[in-house]
Structures are given as structure tokens and as C-alpha cells.
Short mmCIF file of C-alpha atoms and ligand atoms in Angstrom, two decimals:
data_model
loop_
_atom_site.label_atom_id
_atom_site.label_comp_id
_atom_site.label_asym_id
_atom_site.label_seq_id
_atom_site.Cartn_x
_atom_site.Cartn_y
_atom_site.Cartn_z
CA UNK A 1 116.33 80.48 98.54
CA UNK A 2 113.96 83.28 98.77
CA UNK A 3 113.65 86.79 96.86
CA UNK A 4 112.16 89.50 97.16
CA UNK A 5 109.96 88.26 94.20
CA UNK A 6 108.21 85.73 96.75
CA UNK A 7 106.89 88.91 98.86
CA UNK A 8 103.12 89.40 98.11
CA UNK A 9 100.94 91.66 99.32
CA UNK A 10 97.61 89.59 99.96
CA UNK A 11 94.22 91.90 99.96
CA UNK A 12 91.86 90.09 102.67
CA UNK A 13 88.27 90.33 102.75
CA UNK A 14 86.79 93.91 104.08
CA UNK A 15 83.19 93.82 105.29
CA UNK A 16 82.23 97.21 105.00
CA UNK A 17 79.40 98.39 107.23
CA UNK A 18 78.45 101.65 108.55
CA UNK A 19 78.60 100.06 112.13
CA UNK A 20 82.17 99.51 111.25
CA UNK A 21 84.31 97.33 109.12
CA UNK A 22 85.14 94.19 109.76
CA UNK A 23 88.69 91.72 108.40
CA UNK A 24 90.01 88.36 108.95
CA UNK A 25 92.67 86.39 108.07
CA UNK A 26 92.92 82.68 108.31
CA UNK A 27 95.70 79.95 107.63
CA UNK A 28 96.61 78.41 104.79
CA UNK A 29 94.32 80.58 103.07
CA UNK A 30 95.14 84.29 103.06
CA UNK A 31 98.32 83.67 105.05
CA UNK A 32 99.96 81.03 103.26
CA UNK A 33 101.18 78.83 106.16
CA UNK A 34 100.18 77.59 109.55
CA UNK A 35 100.25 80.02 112.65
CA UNK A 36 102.68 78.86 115.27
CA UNK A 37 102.99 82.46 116.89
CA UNK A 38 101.43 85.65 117.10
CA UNK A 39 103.06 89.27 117.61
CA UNK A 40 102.51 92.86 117.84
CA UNK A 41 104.27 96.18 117.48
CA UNK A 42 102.43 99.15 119.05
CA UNK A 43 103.41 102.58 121.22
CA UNK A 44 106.37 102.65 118.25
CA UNK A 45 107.40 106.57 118.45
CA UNK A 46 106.75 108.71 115.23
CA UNK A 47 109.50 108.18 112.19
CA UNK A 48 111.22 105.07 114.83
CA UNK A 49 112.58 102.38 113.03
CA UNK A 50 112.33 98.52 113.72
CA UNK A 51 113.65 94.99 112.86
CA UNK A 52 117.01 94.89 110.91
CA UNK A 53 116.88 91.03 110.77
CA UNK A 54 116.60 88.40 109.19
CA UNK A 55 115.07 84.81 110.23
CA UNK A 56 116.37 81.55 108.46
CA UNK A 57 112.56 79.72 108.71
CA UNK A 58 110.40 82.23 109.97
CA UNK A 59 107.85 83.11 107.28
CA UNK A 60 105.98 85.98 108.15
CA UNK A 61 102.49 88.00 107.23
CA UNK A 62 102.21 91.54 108.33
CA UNK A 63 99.49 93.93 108.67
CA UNK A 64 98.77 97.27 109.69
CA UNK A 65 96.25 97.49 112.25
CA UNK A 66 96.36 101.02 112.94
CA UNK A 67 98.51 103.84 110.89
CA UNK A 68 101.33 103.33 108.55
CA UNK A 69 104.51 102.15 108.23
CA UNK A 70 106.97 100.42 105.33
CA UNK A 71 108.38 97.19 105.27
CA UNK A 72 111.74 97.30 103.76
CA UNK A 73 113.11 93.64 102.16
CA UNK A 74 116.21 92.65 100.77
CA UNK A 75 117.88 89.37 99.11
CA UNK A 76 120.88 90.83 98.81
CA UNK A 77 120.40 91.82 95.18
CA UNK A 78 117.04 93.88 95.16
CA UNK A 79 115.51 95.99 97.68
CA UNK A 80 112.06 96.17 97.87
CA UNK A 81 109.63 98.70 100.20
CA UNK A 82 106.25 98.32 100.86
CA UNK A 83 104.11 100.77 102.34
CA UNK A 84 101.42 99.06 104.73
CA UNK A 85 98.32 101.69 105.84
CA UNK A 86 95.26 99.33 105.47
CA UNK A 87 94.33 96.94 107.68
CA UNK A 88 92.96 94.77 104.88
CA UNK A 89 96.10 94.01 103.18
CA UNK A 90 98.53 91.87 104.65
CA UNK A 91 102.60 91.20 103.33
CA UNK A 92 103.64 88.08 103.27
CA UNK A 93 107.61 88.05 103.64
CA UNK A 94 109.15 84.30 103.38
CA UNK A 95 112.27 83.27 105.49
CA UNK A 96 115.17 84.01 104.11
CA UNK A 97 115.26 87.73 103.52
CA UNK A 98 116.54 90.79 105.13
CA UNK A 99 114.00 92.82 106.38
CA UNK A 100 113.45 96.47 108.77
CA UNK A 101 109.88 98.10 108.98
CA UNK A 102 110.52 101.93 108.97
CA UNK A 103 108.47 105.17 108.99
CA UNK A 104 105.89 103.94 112.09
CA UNK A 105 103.53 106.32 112.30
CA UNK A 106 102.33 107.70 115.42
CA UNK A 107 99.49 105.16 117.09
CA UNK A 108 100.47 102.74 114.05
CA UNK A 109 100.00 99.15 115.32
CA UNK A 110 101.97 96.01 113.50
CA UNK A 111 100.83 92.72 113.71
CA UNK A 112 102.58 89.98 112.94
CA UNK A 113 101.97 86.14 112.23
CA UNK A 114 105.04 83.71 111.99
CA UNK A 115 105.23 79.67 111.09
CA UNK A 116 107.43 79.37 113.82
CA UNK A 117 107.62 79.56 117.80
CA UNK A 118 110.41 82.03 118.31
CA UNK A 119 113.60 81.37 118.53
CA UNK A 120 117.02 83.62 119.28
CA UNK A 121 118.82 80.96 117.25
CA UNK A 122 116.13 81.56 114.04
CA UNK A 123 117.55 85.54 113.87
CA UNK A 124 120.66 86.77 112.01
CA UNK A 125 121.40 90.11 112.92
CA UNK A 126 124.49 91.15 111.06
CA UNK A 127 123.97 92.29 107.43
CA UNK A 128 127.56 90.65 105.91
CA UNK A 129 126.36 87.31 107.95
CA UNK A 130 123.21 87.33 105.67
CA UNK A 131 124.96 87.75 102.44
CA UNK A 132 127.11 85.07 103.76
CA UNK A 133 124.07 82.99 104.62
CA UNK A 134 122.44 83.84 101.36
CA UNK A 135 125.57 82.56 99.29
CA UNK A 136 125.93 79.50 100.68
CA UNK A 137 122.56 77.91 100.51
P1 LIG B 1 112.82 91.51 117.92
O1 LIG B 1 112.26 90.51 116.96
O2 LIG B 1 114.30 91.49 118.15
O3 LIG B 1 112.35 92.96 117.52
P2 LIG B 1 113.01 93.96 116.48
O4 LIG B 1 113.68 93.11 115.45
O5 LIG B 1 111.88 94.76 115.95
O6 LIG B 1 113.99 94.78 117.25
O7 LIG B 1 112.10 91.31 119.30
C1 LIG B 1 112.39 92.14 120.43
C2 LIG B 1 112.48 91.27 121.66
O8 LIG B 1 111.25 90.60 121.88
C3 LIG B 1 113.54 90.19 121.53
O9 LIG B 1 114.59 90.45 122.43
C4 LIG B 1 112.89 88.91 121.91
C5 LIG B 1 111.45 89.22 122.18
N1 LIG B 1 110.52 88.39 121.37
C6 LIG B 1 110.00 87.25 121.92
O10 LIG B 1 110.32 86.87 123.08
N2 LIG B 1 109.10 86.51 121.20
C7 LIG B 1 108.74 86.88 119.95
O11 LIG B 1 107.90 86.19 119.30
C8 LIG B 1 109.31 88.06 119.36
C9 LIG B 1 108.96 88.49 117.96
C10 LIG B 1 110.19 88.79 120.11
#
């Protein structure tokens, strides 16, 4: 079962150039699993708050496109928060753990890979249902 331990923040390659930079990410090498799904977060108001969840397979890599904002993880024992405001690191959050992304800026823009294709039945939603989850496997 995962901890926060497993989250990693993964610096990608940045090709700086005064006609602008220039990332990229690619699987099973910077994000540490294959790409079933592709997702983005954007026109998030100021301070707004998103994503107390958890998913049961879902890994996940985040980055921050555009502005700032902090993912927030939890195995039940630890908390962990990571501020995301480059667009050449990415986090890496495994299944398994509890997790909200907080502080959006204004303009920020998440992105977000997953292993999975999405599912309603991958989400748990209810904080004492994790724990529960989390004790028994
Ligand atoms: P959700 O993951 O619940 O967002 P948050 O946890 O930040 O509130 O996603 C919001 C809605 O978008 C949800 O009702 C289902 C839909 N959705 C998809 O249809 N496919 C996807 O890949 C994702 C991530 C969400």
C-alpha cells in the first residue's frame, strides 16, 4: 500500500531559449507509467479548492502549466503538501492516497496524466472510507 513516501516530484527537461522555453514529458520515463488518460484543471477561481479523493489504481503525475497551486497527500498517517509553480516539475502521486490540490492561483492551469481510463467506481470520496480502505489492504 502506498505512502506518502512514494510521492516524487520529477524535474523534466527545460529547453531554455529566448524564443521561449520548451518541456516534455514522456511515459515510462519521466512519468513512471503508461498514459491511459489525459486531464486538465483550468478557469479554477483564486484560493478555490479541488479534489478531496482518493482513487484505488489511478496513479497520477501532475504539473502546473500555468500559476500555482499545492497538492495536499495523505496515507492516513502523514500529510504531505507540495507546492507546484513550474511547469518543469511534475508530482507523481501513486494510487492509494488521499489527495486535494488547494491554493489555485488565478489563471493557474493543472494537468493531469492517469494509468487509468476513468472510472466513478476507481474514486472514494469519504475520508473514514479511506482509512477503512487503507486498513484493510
Ligand atoms: P473529479 O475528479 O470529481 O474532480 P474533483 O475531484 O477535482 O472535484 O471530476 C469532476 C467531474 O469530471 C466528475 O464528475 C467526472 C468528470 N471526469 C470525467 O468524466 N473524466 C475524467 O477523466 C475526470 C478526471 C473527471
Amino acid at each position: 500500500m502506498s505512502t506518502v513516501d512514494d510521492v516524487k516530484i520529477i524535474e523534466l527537461p527545460k529547453f531554455s531559449d529566448p524564443r521561449g522555453n520548451l518541456s516534455f514529458v514522456e511515459q515510462m520515463n519521466h512519468i513512471p507509467f503508461e498514459i491511459k488518460r489525459t486531464y486538465w484543471i483550468y478557469d479554477v477561481p483564486g484560493g478555490e479548492s479541488r479534489g478531496g479523493h482518493a482513487f484505488k489504481k489511478n496513479d497520477e503525475f501532475i504539473i502546473a502549466l500555468s500559476g500555482a497551486f499545492d497538492v495536499v497527500v495523505d496515507d492516513g498517517n502523514k500529510k504531505m503538501r507540495y507546492t507546484l509553480n513550474r511547469s518543469y516539475y511534475g508530482l507523481f502521486v501513486p494510487s492509494g492516497l488521499w489527495r486535494t490540490i488547494e491554493n489555485f492561483s488565478t489563471n493557474s492551469f493543472a494537468l493531469e496524466f492517469g494509468s487509468i481510463h476513468y472510472t466513478p467506481l476507481d474514486y472514494i470520496r469519504n475520508y473514514e472510507e479511506f482509512i477503512r480502505f487503507k486498513n484493510i489492504i
